[in-house]
Every structure is written in structure tokens, then in C-alpha cells.
Short mmCIF file of C-alpha atoms in Angstrom, two decimals:
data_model
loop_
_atom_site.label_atom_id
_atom_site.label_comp_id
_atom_site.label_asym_id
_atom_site.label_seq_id
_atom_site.Cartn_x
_atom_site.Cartn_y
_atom_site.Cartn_z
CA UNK A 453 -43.45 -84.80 26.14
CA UNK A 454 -43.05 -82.16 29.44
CA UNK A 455 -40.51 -79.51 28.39
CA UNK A 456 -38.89 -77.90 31.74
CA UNK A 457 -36.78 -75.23 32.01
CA UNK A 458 -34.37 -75.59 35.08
CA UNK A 459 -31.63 -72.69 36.67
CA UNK A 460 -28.69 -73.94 38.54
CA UNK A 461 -28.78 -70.77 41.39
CA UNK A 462 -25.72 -72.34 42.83
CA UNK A 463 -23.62 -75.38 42.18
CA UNK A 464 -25.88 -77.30 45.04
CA UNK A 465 -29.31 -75.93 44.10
CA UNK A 466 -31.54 -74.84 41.06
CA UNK A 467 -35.07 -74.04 40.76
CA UNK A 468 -37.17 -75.93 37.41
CA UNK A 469 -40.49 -74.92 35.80
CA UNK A 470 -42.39 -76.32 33.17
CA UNK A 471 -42.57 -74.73 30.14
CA UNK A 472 -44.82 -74.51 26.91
CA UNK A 473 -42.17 -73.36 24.34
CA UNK A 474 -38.94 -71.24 23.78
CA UNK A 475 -40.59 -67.73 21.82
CA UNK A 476 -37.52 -66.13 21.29
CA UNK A 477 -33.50 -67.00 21.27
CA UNK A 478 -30.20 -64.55 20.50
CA UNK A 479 -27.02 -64.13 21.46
CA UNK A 480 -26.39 -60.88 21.90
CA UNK A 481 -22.73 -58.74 22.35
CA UNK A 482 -23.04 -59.50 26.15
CA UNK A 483 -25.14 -62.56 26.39
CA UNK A 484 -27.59 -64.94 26.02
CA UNK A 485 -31.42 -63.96 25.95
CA UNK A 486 -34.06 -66.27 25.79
CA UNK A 487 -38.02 -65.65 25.98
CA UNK A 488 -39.87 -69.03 27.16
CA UNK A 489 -43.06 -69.38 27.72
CA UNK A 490 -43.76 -71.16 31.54
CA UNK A 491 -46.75 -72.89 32.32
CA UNK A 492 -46.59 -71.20 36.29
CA UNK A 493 -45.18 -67.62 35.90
CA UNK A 494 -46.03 -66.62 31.86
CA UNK A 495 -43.55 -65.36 29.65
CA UNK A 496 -39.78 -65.02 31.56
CA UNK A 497 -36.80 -63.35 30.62
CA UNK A 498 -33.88 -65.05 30.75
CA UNK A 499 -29.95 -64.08 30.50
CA UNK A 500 -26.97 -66.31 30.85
CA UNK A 501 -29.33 -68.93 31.78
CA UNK A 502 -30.67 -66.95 35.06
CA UNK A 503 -34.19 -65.70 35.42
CA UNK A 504 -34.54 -61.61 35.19
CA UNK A 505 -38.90 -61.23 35.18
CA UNK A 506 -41.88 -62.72 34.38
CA UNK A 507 -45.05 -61.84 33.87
CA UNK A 508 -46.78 -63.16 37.08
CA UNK A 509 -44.02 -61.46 39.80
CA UNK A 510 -42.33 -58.85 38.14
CA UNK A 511 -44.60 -56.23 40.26
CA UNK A 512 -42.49 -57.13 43.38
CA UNK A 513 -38.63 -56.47 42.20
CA UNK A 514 -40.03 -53.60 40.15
CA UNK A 515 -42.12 -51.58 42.73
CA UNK A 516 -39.68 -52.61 46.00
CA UNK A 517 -36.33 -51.44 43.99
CA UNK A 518 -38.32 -47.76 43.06
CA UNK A 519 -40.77 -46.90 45.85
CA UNK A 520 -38.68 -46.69 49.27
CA UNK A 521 -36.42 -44.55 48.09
CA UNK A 522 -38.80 -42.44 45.62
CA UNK A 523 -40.89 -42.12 48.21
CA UNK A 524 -37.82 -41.11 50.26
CA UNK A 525 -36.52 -38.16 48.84
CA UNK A 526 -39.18 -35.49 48.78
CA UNK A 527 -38.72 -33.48 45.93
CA UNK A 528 -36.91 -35.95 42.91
CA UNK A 529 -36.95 -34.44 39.59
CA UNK A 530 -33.89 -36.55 37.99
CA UNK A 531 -33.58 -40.59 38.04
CA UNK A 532 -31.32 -42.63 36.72
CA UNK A 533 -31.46 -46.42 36.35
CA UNK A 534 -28.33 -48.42 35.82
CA UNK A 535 -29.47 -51.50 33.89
CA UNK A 536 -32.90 -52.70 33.86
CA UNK A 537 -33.61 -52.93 30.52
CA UNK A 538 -36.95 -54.67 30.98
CA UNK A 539 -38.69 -51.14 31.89
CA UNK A 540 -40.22 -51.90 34.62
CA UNK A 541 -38.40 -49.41 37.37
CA UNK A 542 -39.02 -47.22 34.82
CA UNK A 543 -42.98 -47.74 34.78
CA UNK A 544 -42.76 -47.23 38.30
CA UNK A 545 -40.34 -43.69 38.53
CA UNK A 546 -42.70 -42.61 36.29
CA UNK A 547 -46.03 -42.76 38.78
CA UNK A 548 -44.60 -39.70 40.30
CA UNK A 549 -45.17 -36.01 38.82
CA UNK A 550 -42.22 -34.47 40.06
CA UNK A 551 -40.13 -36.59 38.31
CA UNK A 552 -38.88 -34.38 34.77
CA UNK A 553 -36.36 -36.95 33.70
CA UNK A 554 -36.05 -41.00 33.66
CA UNK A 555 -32.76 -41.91 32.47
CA UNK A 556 -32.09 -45.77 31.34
CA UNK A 557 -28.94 -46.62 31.16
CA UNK A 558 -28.58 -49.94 29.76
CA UNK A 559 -25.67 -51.73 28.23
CA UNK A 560 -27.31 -54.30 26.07
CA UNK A 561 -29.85 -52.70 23.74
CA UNK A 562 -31.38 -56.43 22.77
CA UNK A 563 -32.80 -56.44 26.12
CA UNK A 564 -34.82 -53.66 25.74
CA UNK A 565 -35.65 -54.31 22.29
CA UNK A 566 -37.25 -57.78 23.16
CA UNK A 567 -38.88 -56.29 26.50
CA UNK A 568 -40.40 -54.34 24.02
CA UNK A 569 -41.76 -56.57 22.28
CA UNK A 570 -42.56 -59.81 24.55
CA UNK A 571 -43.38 -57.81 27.80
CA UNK A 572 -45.16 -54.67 26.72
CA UNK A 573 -47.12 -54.15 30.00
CA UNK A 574 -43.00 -54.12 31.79
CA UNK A 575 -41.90 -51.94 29.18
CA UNK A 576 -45.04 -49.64 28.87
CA UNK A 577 -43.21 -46.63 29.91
CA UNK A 578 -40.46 -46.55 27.91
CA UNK A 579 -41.90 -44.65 25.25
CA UNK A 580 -43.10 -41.64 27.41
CA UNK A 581 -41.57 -38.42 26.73
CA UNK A 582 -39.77 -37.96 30.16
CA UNK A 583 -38.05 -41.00 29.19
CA UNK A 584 -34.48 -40.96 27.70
CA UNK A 585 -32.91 -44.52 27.08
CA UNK A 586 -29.09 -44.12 26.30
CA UNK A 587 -27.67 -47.69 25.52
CA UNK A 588 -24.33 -47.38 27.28
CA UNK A 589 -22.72 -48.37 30.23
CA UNK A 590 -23.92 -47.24 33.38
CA UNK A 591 -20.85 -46.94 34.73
CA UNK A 592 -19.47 -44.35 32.31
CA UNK A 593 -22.79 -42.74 32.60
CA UNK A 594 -22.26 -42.38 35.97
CA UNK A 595 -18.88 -40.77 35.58
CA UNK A 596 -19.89 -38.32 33.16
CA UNK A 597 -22.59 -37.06 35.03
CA UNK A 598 -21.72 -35.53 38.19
CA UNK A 599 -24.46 -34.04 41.04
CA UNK A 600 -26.85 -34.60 38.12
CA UNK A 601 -29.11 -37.40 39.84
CA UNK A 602 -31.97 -37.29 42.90
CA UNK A 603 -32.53 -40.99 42.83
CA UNK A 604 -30.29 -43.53 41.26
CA UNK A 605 -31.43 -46.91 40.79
CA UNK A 606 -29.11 -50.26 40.11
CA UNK A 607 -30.96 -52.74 38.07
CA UNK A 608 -28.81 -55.09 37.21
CA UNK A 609 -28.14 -58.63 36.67
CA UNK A 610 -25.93 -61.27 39.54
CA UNK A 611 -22.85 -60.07 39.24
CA UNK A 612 -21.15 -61.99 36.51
CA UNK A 613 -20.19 -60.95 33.23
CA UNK A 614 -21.17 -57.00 32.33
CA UNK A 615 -22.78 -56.76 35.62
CA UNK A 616 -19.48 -57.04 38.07
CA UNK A 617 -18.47 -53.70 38.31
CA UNK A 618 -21.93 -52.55 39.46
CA UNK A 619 -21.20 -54.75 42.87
CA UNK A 620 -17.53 -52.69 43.46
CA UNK A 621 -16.99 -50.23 45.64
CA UNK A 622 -15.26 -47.82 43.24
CA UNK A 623 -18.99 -47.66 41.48
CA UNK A 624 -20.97 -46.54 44.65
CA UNK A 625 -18.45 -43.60 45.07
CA UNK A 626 -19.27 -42.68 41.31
CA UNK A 627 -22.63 -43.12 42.26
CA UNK A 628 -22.11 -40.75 45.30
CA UNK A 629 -20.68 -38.51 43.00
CA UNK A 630 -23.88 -38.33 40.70
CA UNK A 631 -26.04 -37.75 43.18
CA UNK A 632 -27.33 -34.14 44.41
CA UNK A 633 -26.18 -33.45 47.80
CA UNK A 634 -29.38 -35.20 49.05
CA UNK A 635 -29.64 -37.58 46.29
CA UNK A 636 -30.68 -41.62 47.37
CA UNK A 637 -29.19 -44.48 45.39
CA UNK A 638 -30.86 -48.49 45.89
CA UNK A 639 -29.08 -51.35 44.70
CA UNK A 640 -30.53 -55.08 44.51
CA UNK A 641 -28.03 -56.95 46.00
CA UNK A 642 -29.20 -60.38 45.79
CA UNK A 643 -30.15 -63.26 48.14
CA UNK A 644 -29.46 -64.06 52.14
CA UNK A 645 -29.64 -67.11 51.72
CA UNK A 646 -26.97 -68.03 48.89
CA UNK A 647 -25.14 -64.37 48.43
CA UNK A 648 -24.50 -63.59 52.27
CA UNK A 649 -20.67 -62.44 51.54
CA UNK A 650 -21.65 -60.22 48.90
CA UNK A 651 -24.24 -58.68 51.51
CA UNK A 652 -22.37 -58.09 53.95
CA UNK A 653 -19.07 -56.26 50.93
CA UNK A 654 -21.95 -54.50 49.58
CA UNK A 655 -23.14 -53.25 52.78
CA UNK A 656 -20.17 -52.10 53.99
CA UNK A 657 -18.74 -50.41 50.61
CA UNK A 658 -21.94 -48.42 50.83
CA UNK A 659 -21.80 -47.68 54.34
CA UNK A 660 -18.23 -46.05 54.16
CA UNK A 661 -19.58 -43.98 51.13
CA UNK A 662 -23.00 -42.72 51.87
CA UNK A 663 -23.82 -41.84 55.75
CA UNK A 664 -27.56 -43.57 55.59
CA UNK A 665 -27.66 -47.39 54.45
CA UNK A 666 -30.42 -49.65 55.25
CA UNK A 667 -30.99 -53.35 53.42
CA UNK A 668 -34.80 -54.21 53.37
CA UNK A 669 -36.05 -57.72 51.71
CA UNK A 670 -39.29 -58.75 50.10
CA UNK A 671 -40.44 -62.21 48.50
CA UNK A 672 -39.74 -63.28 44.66
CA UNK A 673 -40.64 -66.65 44.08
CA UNK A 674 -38.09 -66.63 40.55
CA UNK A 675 -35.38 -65.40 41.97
CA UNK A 676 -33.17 -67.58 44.05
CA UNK A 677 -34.67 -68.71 47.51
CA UNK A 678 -37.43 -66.54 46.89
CA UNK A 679 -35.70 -63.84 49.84
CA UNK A 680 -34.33 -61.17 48.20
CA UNK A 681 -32.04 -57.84 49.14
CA UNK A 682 -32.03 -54.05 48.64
CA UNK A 683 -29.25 -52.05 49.70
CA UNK A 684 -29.91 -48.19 49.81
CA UNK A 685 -27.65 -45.30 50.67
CA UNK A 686 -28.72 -41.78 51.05
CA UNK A 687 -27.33 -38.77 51.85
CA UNK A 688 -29.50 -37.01 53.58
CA UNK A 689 -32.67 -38.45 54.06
CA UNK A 690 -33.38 -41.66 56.24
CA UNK A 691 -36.67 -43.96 54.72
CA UNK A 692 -37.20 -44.98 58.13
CA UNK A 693 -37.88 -41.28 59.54
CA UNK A 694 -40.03 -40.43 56.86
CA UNK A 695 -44.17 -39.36 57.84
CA UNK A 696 -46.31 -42.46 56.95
CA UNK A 697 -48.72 -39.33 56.05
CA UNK A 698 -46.27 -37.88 53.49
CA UNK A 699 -45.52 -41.12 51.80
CA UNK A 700 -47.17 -41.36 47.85
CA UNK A 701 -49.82 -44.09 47.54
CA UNK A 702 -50.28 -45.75 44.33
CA UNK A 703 -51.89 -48.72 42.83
CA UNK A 704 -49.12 -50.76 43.36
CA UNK A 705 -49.36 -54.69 43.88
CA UNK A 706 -47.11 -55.39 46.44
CA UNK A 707 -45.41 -52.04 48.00
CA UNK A 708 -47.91 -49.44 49.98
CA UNK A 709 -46.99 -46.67 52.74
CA UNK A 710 -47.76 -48.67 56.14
CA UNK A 711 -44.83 -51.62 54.53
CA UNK A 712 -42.21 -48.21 54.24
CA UNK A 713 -40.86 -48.62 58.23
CA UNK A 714 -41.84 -52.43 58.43
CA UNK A 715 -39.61 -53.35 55.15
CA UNK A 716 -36.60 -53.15 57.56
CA UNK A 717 -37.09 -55.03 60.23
CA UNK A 718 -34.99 -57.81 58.75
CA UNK A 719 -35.04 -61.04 59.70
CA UNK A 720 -32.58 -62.24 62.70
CA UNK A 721 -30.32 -63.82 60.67
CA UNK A 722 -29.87 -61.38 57.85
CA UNK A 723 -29.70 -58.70 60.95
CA UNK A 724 -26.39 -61.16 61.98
CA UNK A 725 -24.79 -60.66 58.37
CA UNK A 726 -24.72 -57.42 58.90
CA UNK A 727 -23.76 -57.34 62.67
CA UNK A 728 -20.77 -59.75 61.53
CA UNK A 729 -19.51 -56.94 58.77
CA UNK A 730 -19.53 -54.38 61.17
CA UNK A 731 -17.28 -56.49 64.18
CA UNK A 732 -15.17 -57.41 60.86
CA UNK A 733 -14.23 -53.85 60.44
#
């Protein structure tokens, strides 16, 4: 008998895989978590029923939410990543030598615990000394750590459950507030295609708060319609004025130096979400 493992993105839409078995199952304080085995993409992570990683694309979210704005800011010493339990921003902040401190702030410790143990090449970094792993909520974090931060990154899941205050406005001014006075912050915020309202909020809220904000896409085939969004704000520095020649090159999968400018030259009609927030205002 075929076992398949299906996620309804939207009420209209889902995507299904074939799997070869369910390896791990818990509920945790904050939600489901399930490990499955897929016959396509390896082992996935799965929470509240919506795919996080898996072993075949992880590389993509991982290096394109860490390298345009590490390789950004010139100089960053402290980052911070809200969420991502899986470790895999982490892995990547860590490729750079100047960095003396990777905080992970992540609410749900049973996400890191099985990343630990079910994706170890994801999680490989999480035991290296420059690492500290507070499980906590980012947002506090944030608050209690003012013009601590060079880079912050926001990992996190849709926004549903413990993940909705990391799509509010109120949390990009704490995050503004965390950040030296050239500090960089990225957020994933989702898909063109099936999230363009929360785009377009997201956009602005971080446009009124930081005085640089691009949005940049790249392709993951698990996550929903396979086009998916980073927002970044900076304070200082633009990622479309830095020297190809001063850019870090690393041997990354998906990410290199010549994709830095090229990243945001966005597609017409997520250019038009954009356009329409900024007429709106």
C-alpha cells in the first residue's frame, strides 16, 4: 500500500509526496512535530502539518535567508536568529570568521532537539562554541537586548500559532532597536503567489522602520508554489551597492557573489505588489 503525505498550503491547493514511513511523532507545548521519511526529498520536518526542511532542499532557504545580508554588512561580529530551530542559518552564520557570537533564539526546544537528532548535517553547527542556543522567545529576546545585534535573522514558521507576532510591525521596531546603528535584519516572508497581502504589510512595516528594504526570491520546491520571499531592512548598508569583489565566496549550493545584485530583480508581478503598497500609502 502507497503511504502519501499531503499539505493543504491553502484551502484551494496542497502539495502530496510519497512517503516510506513516519520516524518520529510529538506534540510538543507549541505544536505538532513529525519526522517522515519521503521517497522524493528524504527526511522532512514537519509542524502543524506544514513542511519546515528536508534533506534534499534545505541548502536554498538556509543559505538565501543568511548570505545577502551577511555578506552585506562588512564587519558582523553578533547574529541573532529568531526561530529556526533546525540549525541550518546557523551552519551558514557560522562560515564567516568575523562572526564571535550566533545566538538561537528558539521558542520550542523539541525542535531543536529532534533536528538534532534526525537532521545532523542541518544542525551540525549547533554545537560549536560561538554558538549560544537560549530556548525563549525571540521576541522577548529581542526586547532585552538593545543595539546588541549586526545581523538579525527571522526564521520562523507561516504565521500562525507562536509565529504571528514575528509578522507585526511592533516586532521589526524591536528588531530596529537590537540592531547596531548599521545592523541588517532579513525576514522570510513567505510566498507571491498565495501570501501577496502579507508581502506587501510586511514590506511596508519594514519600510517605515528601517530606511533600506529590498524583497529578493529564490526557488523551494517544499514550500508553497515553490517562489518564495525575503524581506530585508538595513540601516545603513544597501546589498545592492555592495563590490561583487568584496562579497565572501563559499561552498554554498545555491547562493554565490555574481546572484548578490541579480536576486532582486523580481519578477513583474511581485515588482506590482509592491508598487500597489506604496500608491496604498
Amino acid at each position: 500500500m502507497d503511504l502519501w503525505y499531503t499539505e493543504k498550503q491553502t484551502p484551494n491547493h496542497g502539495i502530496t509526496t510519497k512517503i516510506k514511513r513516519t520516524i518520529h511523532h510529538e506534540e510538543t507545548e507549541f505544536q505538532k512535530l513529525d519526522v517522515i521519511e519521503t521517497e522524493q526529498f528524504g527526511k522532512m520536518l514537519v509542524l502543524d502539518g506544514m513542511v519546515m526542511t528536508t534533506d534534499k532542499d534545505e541548502f536554498v532557504y538556509h543559505e538565501m535567508i543568511t548570505h545577502v545580508a551577511m555578506n552585506t554588512h562588512p564587519n558582523p561580529k553578533e547574529v541573532l536568529v529568531v526561530g529556526g530551530g533546525d540549525g541550518g542559518a546557523i551552519r551558514e552564520i557560522l562560515r564567516y570568521s568575523s562572526v564571535e557570537r550566533a545566538v538561537l533564539a528558539e521558542i520550542d526546544g523539541k525542535v531543536i532537539d529532534a533536528s538534532k537528532a534526525y537532521f545532523p548535517k542541518i544542525a551540525s553547527g549547533l554545537g560549536e562554541a560561538r554558538v549560544d542556543i537560549q530556548v525563549t522567545d525571540g521576541i522577548r529576546h529581542i526586547e532585552e537586548n538593545p543595539g546588541r545585534y549586526d545581523v538579525i535573522l527571522v526564521d520562523s514558521t507561516e504565521p500562525v500559532g507562536p509565529a504571528v507576532g514575528l509578522f507585526q510591525k511592533n516586532f521589526y521596531e524591536g528588531i530596529h532597536k537590537a540592531l547596531k546603528e548599521d545592523g541588517i535584519m532579513v525576514a522570510q516572508t513567505e510566498s507571491p503567489w498565495f501570501n501577496a497581502d502579507l508581502i506587501r504589510q510586511v514590506y511596508q512595516d519594514i519600510s517605515t522602520t528601517f530606511p533600506i528594504t529590498r524583497l529578493y526570491t529564490a526557488s523551494i520546491p517544499t514550500y508553497p508554489s515553490g517562489l518564495w520571499s525575503f524581506t530585508i531592512g538595513s540601516k545603513k548598508y544597501d546589498p545592492l551597492k555592495v563590490r561583487e569583489s568584496e562579497l565572501q565566496e563559499f561552498d554554498t549550493k545555491y547562493y554565490h557573489p555574481k546572484m548578490q545584485k541579480a536576486l532582486f530583480q523580481l519578477p513583474v508581478f511581485v515588482e506590482e505588489l509592491l508598487e500597489k503598497r506604496k500608491e496604498e500609502k
